[in-house]
Structures are given as structure tokens and as C-alpha cells.
Coordinates of C-alpha atoms and ligand atoms in Angstrom, one line a residue:
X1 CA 0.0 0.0 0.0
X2 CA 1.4 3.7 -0.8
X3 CA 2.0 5.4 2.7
X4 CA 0.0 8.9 3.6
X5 CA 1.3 11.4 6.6
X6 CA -1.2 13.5 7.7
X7 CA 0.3 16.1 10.0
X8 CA -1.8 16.8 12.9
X9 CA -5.1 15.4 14.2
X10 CA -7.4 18.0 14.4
X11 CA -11.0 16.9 13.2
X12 CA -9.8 17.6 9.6
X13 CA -6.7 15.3 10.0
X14 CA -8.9 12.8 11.1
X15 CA -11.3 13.0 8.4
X16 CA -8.5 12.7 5.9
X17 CA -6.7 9.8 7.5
X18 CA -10.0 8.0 6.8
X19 CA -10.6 9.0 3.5
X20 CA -7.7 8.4 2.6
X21 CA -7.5 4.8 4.2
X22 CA -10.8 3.8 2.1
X23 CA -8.9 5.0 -0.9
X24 CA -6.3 2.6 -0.1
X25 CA -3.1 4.0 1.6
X26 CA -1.4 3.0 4.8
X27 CA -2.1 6.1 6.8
X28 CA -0.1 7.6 9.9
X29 CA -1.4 10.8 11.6
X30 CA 1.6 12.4 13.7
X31 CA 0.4 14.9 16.3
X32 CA 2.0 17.3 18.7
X33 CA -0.7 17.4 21.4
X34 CA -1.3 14.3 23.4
X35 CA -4.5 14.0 22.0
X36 CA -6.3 14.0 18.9
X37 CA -8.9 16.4 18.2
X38 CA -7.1 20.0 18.4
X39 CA -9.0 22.6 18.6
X40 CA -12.1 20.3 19.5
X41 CA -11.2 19.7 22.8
X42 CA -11.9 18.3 26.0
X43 CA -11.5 19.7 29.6
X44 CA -11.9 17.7 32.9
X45 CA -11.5 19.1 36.8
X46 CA -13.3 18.6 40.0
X47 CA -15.9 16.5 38.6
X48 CA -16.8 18.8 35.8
X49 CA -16.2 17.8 32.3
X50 CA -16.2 20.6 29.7
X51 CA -16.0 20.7 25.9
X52 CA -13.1 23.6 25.6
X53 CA -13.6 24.1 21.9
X54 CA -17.0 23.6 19.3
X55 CA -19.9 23.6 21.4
X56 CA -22.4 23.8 18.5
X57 CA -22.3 20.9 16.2
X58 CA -24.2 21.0 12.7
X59 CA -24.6 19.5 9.6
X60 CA -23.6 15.9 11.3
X61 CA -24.1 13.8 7.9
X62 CA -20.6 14.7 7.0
X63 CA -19.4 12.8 10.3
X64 CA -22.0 10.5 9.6
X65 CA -20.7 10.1 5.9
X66 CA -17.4 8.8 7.0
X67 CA -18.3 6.2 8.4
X68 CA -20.9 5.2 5.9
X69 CA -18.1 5.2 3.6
X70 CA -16.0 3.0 4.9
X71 CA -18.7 0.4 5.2
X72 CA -19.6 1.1 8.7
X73 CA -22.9 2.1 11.1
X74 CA -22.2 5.2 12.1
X75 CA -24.7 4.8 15.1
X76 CA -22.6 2.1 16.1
X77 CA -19.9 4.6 16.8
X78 CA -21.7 7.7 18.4
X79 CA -25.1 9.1 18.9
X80 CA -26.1 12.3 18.8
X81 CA -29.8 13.9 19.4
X82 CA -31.6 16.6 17.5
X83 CA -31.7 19.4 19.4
X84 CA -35.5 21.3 19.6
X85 CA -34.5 24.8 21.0
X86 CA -31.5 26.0 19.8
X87 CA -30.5 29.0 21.8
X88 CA -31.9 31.3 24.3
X89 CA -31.2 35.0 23.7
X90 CA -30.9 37.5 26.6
X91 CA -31.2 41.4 25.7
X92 CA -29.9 44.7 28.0
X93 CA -33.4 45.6 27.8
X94 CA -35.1 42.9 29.0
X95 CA -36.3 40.9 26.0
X96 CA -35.5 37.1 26.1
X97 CA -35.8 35.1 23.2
X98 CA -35.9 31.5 22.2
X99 CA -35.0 30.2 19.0
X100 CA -36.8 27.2 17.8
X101 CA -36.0 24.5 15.9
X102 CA -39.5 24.3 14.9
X103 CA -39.7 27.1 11.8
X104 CA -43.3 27.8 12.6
X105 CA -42.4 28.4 16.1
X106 CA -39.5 30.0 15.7
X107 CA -41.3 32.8 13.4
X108 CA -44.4 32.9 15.7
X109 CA -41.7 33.1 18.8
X110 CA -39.5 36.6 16.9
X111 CA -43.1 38.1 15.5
X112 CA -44.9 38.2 18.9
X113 CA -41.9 39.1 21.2
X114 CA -40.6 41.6 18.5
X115 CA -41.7 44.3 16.4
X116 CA -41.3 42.0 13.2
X117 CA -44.0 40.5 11.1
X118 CA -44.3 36.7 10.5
X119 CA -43.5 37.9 6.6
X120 CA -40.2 39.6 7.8
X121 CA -38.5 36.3 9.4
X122 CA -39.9 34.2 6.8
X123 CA -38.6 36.4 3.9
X124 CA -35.5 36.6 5.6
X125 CA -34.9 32.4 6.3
X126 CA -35.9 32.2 2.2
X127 CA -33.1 34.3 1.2
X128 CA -30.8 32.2 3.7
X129 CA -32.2 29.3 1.9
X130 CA -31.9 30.9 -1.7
X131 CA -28.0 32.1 -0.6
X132 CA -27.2 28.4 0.2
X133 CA -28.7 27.0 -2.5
X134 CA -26.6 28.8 -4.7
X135 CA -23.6 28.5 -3.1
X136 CA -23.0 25.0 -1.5
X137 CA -21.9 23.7 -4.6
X138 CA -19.9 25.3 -5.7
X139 CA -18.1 27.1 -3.1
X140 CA -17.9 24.4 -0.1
X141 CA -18.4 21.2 -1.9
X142 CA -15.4 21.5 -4.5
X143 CA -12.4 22.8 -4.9
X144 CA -12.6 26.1 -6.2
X145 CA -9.3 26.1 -7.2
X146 CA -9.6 23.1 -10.2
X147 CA -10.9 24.3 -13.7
X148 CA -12.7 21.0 -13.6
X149 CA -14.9 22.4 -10.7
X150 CA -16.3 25.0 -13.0
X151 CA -17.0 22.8 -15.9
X152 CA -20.2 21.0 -13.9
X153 CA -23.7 22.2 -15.2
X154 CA -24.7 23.2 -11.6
X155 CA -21.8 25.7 -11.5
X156 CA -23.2 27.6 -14.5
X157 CA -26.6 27.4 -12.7
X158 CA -25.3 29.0 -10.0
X159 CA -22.9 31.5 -11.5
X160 CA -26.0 32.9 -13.6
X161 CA -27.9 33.5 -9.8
X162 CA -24.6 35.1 -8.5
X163 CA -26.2 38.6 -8.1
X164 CA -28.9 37.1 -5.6
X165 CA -25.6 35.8 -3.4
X166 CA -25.8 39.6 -1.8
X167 CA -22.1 39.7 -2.1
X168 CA -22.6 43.3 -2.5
X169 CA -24.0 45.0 1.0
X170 CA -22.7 44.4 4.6
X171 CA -24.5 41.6 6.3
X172 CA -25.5 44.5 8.9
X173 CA -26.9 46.1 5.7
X174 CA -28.9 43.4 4.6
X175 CA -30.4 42.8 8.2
X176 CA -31.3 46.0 8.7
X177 CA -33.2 45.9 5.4
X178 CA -34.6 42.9 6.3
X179 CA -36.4 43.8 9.6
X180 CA -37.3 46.7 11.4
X181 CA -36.5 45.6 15.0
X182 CA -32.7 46.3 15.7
X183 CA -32.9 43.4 18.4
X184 CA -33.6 40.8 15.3
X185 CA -31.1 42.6 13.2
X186 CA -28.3 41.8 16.0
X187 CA -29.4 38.4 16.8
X188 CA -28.9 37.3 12.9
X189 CA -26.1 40.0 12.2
X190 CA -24.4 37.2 15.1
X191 CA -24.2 34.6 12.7
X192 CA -20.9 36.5 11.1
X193 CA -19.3 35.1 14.5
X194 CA -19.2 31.6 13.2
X195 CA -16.8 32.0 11.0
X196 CA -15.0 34.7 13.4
X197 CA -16.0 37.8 11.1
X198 CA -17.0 40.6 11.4
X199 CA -20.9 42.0 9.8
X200 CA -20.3 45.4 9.8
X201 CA -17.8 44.4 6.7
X202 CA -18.2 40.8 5.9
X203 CA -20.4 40.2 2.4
X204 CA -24.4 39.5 3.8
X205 CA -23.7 36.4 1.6
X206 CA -22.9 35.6 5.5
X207 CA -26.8 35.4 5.9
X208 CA -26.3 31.8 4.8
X209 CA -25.3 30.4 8.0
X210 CA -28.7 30.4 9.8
X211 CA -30.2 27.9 7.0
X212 CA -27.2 25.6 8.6
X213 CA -28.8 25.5 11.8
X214 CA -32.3 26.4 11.1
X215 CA -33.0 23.9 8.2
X216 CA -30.3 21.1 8.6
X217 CA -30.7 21.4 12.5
X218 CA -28.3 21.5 15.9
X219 CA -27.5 19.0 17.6
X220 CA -25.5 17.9 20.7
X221 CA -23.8 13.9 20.4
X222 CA -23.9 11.5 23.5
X223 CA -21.1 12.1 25.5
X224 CA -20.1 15.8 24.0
X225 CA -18.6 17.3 21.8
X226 CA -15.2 15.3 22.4
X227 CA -17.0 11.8 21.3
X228 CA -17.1 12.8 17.7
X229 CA -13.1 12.8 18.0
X230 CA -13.3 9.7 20.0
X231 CA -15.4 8.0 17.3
X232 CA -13.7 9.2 14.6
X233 CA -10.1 8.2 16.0
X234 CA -11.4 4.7 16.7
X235 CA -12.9 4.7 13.0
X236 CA -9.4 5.5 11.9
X237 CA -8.0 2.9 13.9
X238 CA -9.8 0.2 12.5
X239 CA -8.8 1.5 9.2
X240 CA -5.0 0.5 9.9
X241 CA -4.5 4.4 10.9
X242 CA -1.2 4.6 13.0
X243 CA -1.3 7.1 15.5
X244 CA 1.6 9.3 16.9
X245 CA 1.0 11.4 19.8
X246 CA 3.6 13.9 21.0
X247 CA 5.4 13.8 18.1
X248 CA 4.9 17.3 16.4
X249 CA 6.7 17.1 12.5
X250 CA 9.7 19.1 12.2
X251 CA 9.9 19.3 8.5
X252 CA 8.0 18.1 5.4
X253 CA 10.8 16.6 3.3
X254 CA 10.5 18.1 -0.3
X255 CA 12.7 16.2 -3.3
X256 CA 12.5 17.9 -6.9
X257 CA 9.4 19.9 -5.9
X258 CA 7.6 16.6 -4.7
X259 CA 6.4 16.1 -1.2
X260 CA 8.2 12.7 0.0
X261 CA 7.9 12.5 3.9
X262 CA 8.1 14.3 7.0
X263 CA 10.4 14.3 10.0
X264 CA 9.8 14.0 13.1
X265 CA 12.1 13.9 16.8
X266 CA 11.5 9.9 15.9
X267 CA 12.9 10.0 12.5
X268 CA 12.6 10.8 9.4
X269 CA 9.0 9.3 7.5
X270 CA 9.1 8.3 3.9
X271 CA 5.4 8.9 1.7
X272 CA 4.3 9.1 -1.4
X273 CA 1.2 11.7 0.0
X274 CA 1.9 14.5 2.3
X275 CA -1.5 16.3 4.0
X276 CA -0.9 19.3 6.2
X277 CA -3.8 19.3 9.1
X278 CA -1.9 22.2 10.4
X279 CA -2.6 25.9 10.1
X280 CA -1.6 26.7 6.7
X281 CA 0.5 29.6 8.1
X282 CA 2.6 27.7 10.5
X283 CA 3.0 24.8 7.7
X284 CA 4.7 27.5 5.2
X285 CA 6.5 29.5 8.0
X286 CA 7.9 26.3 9.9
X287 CA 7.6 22.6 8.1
X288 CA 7.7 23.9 4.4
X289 CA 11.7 24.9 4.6
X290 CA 13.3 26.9 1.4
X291 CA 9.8 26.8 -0.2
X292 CA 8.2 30.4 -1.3
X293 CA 5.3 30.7 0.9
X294 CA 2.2 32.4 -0.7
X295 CA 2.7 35.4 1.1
X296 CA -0.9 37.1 -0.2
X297 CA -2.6 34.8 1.2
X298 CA -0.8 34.6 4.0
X299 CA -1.1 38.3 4.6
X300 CA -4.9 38.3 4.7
X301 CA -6.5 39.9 7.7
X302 CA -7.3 36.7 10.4
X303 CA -10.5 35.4 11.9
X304 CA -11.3 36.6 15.2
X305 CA -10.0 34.5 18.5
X306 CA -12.1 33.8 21.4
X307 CA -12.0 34.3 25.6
X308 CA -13.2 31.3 27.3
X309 CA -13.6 30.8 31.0
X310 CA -14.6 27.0 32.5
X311 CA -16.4 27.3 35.1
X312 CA -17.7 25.1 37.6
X313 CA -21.1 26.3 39.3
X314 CA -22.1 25.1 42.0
X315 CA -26.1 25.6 41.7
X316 CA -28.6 25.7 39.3
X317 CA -30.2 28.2 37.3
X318 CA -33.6 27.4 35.8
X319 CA -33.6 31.0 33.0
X320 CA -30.7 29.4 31.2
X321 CA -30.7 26.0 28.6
X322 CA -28.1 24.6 26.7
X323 CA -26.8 27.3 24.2
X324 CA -27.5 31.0 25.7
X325 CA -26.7 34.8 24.5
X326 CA -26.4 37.4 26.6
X327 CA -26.2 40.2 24.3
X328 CA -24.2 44.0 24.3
X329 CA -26.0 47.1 24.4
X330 CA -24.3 48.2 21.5
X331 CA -23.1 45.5 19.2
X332 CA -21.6 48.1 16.5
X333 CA -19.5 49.2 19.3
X334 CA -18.4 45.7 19.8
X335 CA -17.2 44.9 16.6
X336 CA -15.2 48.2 16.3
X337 CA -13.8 47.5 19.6
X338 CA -12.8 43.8 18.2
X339 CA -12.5 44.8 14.9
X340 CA -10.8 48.7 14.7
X341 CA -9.2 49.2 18.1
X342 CA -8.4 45.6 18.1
X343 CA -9.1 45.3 22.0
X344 CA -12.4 43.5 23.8
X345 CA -15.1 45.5 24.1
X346 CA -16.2 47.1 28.0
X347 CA -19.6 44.9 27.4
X348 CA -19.2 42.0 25.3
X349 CA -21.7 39.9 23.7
X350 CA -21.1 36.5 26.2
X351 CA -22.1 32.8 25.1
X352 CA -22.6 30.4 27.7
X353 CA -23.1 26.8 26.8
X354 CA -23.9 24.4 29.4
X355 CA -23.9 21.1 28.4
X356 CA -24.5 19.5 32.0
X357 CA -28.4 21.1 31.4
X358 CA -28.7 17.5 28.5
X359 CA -25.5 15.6 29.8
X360 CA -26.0 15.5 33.8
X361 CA -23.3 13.7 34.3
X362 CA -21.3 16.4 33.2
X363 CA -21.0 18.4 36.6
X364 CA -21.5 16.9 40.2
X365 CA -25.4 16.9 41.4
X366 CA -27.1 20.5 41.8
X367 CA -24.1 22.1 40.2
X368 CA -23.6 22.7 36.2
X369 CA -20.7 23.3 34.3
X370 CA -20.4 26.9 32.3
X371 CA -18.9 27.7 28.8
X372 CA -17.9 31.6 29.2
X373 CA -17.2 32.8 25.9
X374 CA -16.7 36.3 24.4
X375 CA -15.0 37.0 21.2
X376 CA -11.7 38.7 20.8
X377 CA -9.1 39.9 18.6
X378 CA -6.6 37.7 17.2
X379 CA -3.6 37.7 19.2
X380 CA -0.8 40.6 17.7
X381 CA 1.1 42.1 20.9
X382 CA -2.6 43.2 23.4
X383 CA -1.7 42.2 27.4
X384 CA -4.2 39.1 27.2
X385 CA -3.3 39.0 31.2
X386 CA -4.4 42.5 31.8
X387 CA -7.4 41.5 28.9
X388 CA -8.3 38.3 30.9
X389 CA -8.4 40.5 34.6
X390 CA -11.2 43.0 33.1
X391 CA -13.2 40.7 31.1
X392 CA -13.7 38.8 33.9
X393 CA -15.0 41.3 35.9
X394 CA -17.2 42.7 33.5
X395 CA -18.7 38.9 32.3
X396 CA -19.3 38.2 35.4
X397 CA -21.0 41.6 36.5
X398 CA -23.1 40.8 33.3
X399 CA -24.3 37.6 34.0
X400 CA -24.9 38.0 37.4
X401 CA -27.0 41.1 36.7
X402 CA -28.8 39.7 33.2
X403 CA -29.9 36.3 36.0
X404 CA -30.5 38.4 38.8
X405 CA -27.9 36.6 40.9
X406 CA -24.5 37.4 42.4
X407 CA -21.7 35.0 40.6
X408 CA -18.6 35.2 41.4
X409 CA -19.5 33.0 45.1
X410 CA -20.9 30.4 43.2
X411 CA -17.9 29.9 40.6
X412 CA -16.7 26.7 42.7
X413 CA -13.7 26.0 39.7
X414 CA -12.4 28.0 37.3
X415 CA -10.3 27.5 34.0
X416 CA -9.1 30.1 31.1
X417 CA -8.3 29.5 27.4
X418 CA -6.8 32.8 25.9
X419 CA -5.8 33.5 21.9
X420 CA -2.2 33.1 23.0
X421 CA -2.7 29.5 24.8
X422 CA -5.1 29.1 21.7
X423 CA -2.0 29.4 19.3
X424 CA 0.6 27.3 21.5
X425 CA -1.5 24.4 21.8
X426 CA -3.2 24.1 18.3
X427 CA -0.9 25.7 16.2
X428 CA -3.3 27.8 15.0
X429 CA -1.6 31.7 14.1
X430 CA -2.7 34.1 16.2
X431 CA -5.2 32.1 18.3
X432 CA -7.5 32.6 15.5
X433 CA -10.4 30.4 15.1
X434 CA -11.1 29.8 11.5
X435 CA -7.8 31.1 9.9
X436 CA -8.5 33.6 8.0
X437 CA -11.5 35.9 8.8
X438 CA -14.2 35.9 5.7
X439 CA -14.7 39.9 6.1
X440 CA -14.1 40.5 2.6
X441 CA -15.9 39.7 -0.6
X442 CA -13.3 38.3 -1.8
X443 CA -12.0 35.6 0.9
X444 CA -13.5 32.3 -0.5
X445 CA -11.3 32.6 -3.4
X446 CA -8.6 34.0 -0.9
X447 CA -8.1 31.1 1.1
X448 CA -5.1 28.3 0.3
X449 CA -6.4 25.3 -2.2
X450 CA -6.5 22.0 -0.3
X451 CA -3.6 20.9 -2.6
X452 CA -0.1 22.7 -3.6
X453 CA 0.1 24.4 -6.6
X454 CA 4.2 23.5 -6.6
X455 CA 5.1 20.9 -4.7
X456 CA 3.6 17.5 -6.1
X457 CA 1.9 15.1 -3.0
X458 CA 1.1 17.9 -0.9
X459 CA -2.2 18.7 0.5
X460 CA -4.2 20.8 3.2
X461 CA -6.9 20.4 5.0
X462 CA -8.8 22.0 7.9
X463 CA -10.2 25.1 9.0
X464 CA -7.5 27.6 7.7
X465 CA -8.0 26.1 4.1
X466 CA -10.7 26.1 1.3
X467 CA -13.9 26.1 2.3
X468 CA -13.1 27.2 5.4
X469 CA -13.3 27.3 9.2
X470 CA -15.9 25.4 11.4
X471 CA -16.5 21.5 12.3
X472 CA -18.4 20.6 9.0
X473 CA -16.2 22.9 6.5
X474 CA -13.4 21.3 7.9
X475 CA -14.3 17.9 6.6
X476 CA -15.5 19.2 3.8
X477 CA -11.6 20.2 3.6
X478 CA -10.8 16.9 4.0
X479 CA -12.8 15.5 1.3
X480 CA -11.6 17.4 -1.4
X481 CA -8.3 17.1 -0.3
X482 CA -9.0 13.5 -0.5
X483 CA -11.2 14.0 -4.0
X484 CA -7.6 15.9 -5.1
X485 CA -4.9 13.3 -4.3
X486 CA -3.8 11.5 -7.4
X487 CA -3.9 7.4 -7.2
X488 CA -0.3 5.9 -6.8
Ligands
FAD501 P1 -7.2 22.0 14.4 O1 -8.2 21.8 15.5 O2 -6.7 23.3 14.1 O3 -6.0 21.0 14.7 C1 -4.7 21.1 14.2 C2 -3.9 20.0 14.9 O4 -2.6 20.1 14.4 C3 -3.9 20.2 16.4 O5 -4.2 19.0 17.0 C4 -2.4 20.5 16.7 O6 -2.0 20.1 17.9 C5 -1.7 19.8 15.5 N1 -0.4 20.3 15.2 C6 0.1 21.6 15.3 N2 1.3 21.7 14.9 C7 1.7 20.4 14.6 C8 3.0 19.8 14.2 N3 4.0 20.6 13.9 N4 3.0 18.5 14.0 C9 1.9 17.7 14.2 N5 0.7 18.2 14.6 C10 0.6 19.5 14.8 N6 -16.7 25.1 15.1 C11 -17.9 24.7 15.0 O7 -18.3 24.1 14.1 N7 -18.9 25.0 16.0 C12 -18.5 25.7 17.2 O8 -19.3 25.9 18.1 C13 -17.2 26.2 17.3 N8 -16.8 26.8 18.4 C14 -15.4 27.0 18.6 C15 -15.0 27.5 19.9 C16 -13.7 27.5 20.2 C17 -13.2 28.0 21.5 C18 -12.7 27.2 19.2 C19 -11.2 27.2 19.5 C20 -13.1 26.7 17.9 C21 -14.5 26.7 17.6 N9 -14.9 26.2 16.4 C22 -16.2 25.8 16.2 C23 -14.0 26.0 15.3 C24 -13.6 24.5 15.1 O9 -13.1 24.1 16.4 C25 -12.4 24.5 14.1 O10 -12.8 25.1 12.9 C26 -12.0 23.0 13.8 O11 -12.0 22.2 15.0 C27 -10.6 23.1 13.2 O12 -10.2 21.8 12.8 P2 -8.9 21.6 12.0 O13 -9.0 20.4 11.2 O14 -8.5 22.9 11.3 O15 -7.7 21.3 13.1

């Protein structure tokens, strides 16, 4: 069998060692963490158990898919359940907001607690439809980097639509258009977030996101987050997939512009098919050695980063559920404070997932465990110590007055993720989230191909690659990176 590296075992690495292992190579994934699973972590202490990365998991065919494709059950492997309220939403002035699964509810849910018509919500979910329609396709499905990706009938269908992409306004634009409430405008101007952008600049072709959750559905897996990497590393296994944990690659070994192996503190690695899981930045700047790096691309303005404190509560609150927003006052404000000053806003929008509402057995009886989040800058030279001091404060004088409760004596354990520890332990430049950020109207043609345009047997997948950043565009990476690699 012809021997495939993957470097680093992030949930795109993972996806590729097993597409590539149905395709017929002798797969090894080396890894520099002592894990797999990257930035899709887990966290344990004092009886809590936390997912420290992707709390919201959608569009689970494509997990599902790997396993189909290797001839497997994927119910045999993990179990996930669908999930019927999706996220509550808490506003300065009062307002609380559920969004449903349910599309009837949902609308009946935004047009009676808001000032927008049934029409408006409904209008506005048909364009998200209409935008992904158009799009999937063509831009996350394939490599947009292939002439024979733009020979299929479906691209031409789609490129004739391309005006009704709204490539062409500000997401904040569009939602303001949209409906008249501001409080509806900031809840689905949010959605930029997911890919770590920002919608005071990014392309309202953005709108597409919602149709992820509100057509294909959320959904939370037995176990967390953490037991799609389980499953899929046990998948792998069974595949013939060698894993190597600790053992970051030094080098990717390059031999008349063809990828040939990798080394590592173990050795070197012969292959005839190199795959870089890693941050494409870090893979030109550090393993590709007397290569010219794409420096463009590399340039390009990153995604945002994140602030996450773990913290173990030790009562209940009946007001919260599983995925919860407690908005800003001022979210234009926020994003120039993120986006302009490139510091964290005084009052930051803060998501708190809390898996231990579904999974009890995720914190200790009567307590739960809490997700703190607040987005962030990317890492370039702030005092994240000094950063991490005043968020806290201000989170926690937030929450404790949005639930009508005084926090900080019930925080009982208490663990912080910054963008710096972000970068160190996940190789990821800058702490960013989803490499680069997908502000301008320009950035899915701006991201790296999942293949090398110079070096034979080298490919890339994951989150800082085409399509792009998030659990299921990263194994869509994977699969064209997979769909790209010639037989040997
Ligand atoms: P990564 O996770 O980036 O993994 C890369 C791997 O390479 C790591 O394991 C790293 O240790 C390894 N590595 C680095 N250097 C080397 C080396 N030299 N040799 C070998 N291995 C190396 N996505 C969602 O879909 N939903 C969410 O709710 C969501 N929330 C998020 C919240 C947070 C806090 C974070 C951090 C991310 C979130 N994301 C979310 C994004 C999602 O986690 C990522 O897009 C996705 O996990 C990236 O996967 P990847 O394949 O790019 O690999």
C-alpha cells in the first residue's frame, strides 16, 4: 500500500486519514498534542467535564458520511440527538428570546416578542435558503481552485444566480433591510461570529449560516462534543490508521518539488502523500523549509479569536438551557472594539453553553458546568493577562446582573483558554479560530487550495484552508483534499 502522513489530528486530520484509508493508503497521523482532536477539545476538573472548543455541532451527515463510507454504522460509533430549542437570547433591555428549531415556532416566537412581522422572518430564512442554495456547490463542496470544478452544469446554474448571493452589501446592511427591530437585526447580524467575522464588513452572503442550523438542524452527540473525535479516532484505527501522539513534525521533506515524507524527533518518514492538518501559516513558515510561501494569502486579515472561562457552578439556574446569548447594548460598538481598536469590548456579547443542562453527568449533582465565551481579537502584541483580569470582571457583573444573581461566590472551579494558549497548543496563528476571517468579498477565493500548486503530493486540510473554518467545512476540507490526491 502507498503510505500517507497527515500532519496533525485535528478533526480535519482525522477526516483525511480515513478517506484516505478507504482509498487505499497506509495512513499515519503524527500529532504534537497528546491527543487527537485540536482545537475540538476536552477539559476535565473537580468533577466537571467541559467541551473547551465547538460547542455547537451541525450539519452531522458529514461525520455520519465517514463512516458510511467505509462500510460502517455510524450509530454504532456515536449518537447524537436533535436538538429542539436552539439558543436562548438574553437582551440589555429585557427581552428574552428562544430560537426554535421548529420554523413555525421560531417565526411565531420573533413576531410576537418583537416588532417583526411573521413575513419579515420568513422572507429573511428564504433568502438564507436561496444564498445556500446557490452557493453550497460550488463554493464548499469542491475545490474552487480546479478548472474542472467549473465545468459542472450546476456551476453555471449557479454562477447565472450570482447577483442574488448579496455579495454586495454588509450583512449588517442586509439585516437592517430585512427587519425593522434592531434586536432581530443583531441576533442574525451574530451569525458572522461563526466564521469569526466581522458583519459590519463581511459580504451579507454571510446570511447563509442560519439555514445551517435552522434547516439542517443542531444538535449535541452523547457524550459531548469530544465523542465525535473519540469516534472518529477509533474509526481510523480500525482503518489501519497509525497514531503518533507527542510527536509534532519538524519538517516536510520536499525532493524535486515533490512532497516525500516528513520528520519527526522519531525520524525521518518516507510517503508518497503529504497532508498538512496544520494551520496553513505555520506549515509555510515552519515545516515547508526553502519553499516560497504564498505570502498574499498569507497576509490576509485573520479570523477573530475567542476568551473562554470554565467554570464550575455550584447551583442551578432554571432561565438558562443549553446554548445561551447574553447580548451587548451596543453591538456596533463591539465589533469596532474587536475589529478597529483591536481590543475586547467594555460589554461584550457572552455565550454560555452548558452542556450538564442534557448531559447530567457532566458536573456533580445541583451544580452545572459553564462555557464563558466572548470573542476577541486575534492575538498581535494586546496584554491578554491584563485583557483576561477586566473581562472577567465585567462577564461576570453581566451575567450576574442579566440572571438576577451574584456569581462570582458560586464559581466553585475555574479554568481560562486565551488566543495566545489558543496558538501554543493548536498551532493555530494568532489564536484565530477559523484562519482567516471571511470579512471581505473576496475571501473564499482567498483562502489556500486543499492541494499545492508546486510541490507535487502535498495537500491541506482543515479550518484555515478552502472552504473554510468550522466542524463541517473542515471535513469538507478533507474531502476534497481526499477527492484531489492522485492514485499511486
Ligand atoms: P485543528 O483543530 O486546528 O487541529 C490542528 C492539529 O494540528 C492540532 O491537534 C495541533 O496540535 C496539531 N499540530 C500543530 N502543529 C503540529 C505539528 N508541527 N505536527 C503535528 N501536529 C501539529 N466550530 C464549530 O463548528 N462549532 C463551534 O461551536 C465552534 N466553536 C469553537 C469554539 C472555540 C473556543 C474554538 C477554539 C473553535 C471553535 N470552532 C467551532 C471551530 C472549530 O473548532 C475548528 O474550525 C475546527 O475544529 C478546526 O479543525 P482543524 O481540522 O482545522 O484542526
Amino acid at each position: 500500500k502507498p503510505r500517507a502522513i497527515i500532519v496533525g489530528a485535528g478533526i480535519g486530520g482525522l477526516a483525511a486519514a480515513i478517506r484516505l484509508s478507504v482509498k487505499g493508503y497506509q495512513v499515519t497521523v503524527f500529532e504534537s498534542g497528546a491527543a487527537p482532536g485540536g482545537k475540538l477539545a476536552e477539559l476535565q476538573g473537580a468533577g466537571f467535564r467541559f467541551d473547551a472548543g465547538p460547542s455547537l455541532f451541525t450539519m452531522p451527515l458529514y461525520v455520519d458520511e465517514l463512516f458510511t463510507l467505509a462500510g460502517k454504522d455510524p450509530r454504532a460509533y456515536f449518537r447524537y440527538q436533535k436538538l429542539e430549542e436552539i439558543c436562548r437570547y438574553f437582551y440589555e433591555d429585557g427581552l428574552r428570546l428562544t430560537a426554535w428549531s421548529d420554523t413555525e415556532k421560531l417565526i411565531s416566537e420573533f413576531s410576537t416578542k418583537t416588532a417583526a412581522t411573521p413575513e419579515e422572518v420568513s422572507r429573511f430564512l428564504e433568502k438564507s435558503k436561496e444564498i445556500y442554495d446557490i452557493t453550497h456547490r460550488v463554493f464548499l463542496e469542491r475545490s474552487l481552485h480546479k478548472v474542472s470544478s467549473y465545468l459542472h452544469t450546476d456551476t453555471f446554474r449557479s454562477m447565472a444566480r450570482f447577483g442574488a448571493i448579496d455579495a454586495f452589501r454588509s450583512q449588517n446592511e442586509a439585516n437592517e433591510s430585512f427587519f425593522s427591530d434592531r434586536r432581530l437585526v443583531q441576533l442574525f447580524n451574530r451569525y458572522a461570529t461563526y466564521n469569526g467575522s466581522n458583519p459590519y464588513q463581511a459580504p451579507a452572503t454571510l446570511n447563509v449560516i442560519p439555514h445551517f442550523e435552522n434547516h439542517f438542524g443542531a444538535y449535541l452527540p452523547e457524550g459531548g462534543m469530544y465523542s465525535i473525535v473519540r469516534a472518529l479516532e477509533r474509526l481510523a484505527g480500525e482503518l489501519g490508521t497509525t497514531f503518533y501522539y507527542n510527536e509534532p513534525v519538524n519538517e516536510i521533506l520536499i525532493v524535486n518539488k515533490k512532497a516525500v515524507g516528513v520528520v519527526t524527533a522519531g525520524g525521518t518518514h518516507a510517503a508518497a502523500v503529504v497532508v498538512s492538518n496544520l494551520d496553513v501559516w505555520f506549515t509555510y513558515r515552519k515545516l515547508l523549509r526553502g519553499i516560497p510561501a504564498p505570502e498574499k494569502l498569507l497576509a490576509q486579515q485573520r479570523s477573530s479569536s475567542a476568551l473562554i472561562f470554565y467554570w464550575g457552578i455550584n447551583r442551578r439556574f432554571e432561565t438558562t438551557g443549553l446554548h445561551n446569548i447574553f447580548f451587548s447594548a451596543d453591538y456596533r460598538a463591539e465589533f469596532d472594539s474587536i475589529w478597529k481598536a483591536q481590543q475586547v469590548s467594555a460589554d461584550p456579547t457572552i455565550y454560555l453553553n452548558i452542556t450538564s443542562k442534557m448531559l447530567p453527568e457532566d458536573a456533580p449533582a445541583g451544580c452545572e458546568n459553564w462555557f464563558v465565551m466572548i470573542n476577541v481579537p486575534a492575538a498581535n502584541g494586546q496584554d491578554w493577562q491584563a485583557i483576561v483580569r477586566t473581562a472577567r470582571a465585567s462577564m461576570i457583573s453581566k451575567l450576574s446582573r442579566l440572571l438576577g444573581t451574584e456569581l462570582e461566590p458560586h464559581i466553585v472551579y475555574e479554568r481560562v483558554l486565551d488566543p495566545l494558549t489558543i496558538e501554543s497548543r493548536t498551532g493555530s496563528f494568532q489564536g484565530s479560530l477559523y484562519g482567516n476571517s471571511s470579512n471581505s468579498r473576496f475571501s473564499a477565493f482567498l483562502r489556500h487550495p486543499n492541494f499545492s500548486r508546486k510541490i507535487r503530493n502535498l495537500y491541506f486540510c482543515g479550518g484555515s484552508v478552502h472552504p473554510g473554518g468550522g466542524i463541517p467545512l473542515a471535513l469538507l476540507s478533507a474531502k476534497i483534499a481526499a477527492d484531489c490526491v492522485q492514485p499511486h
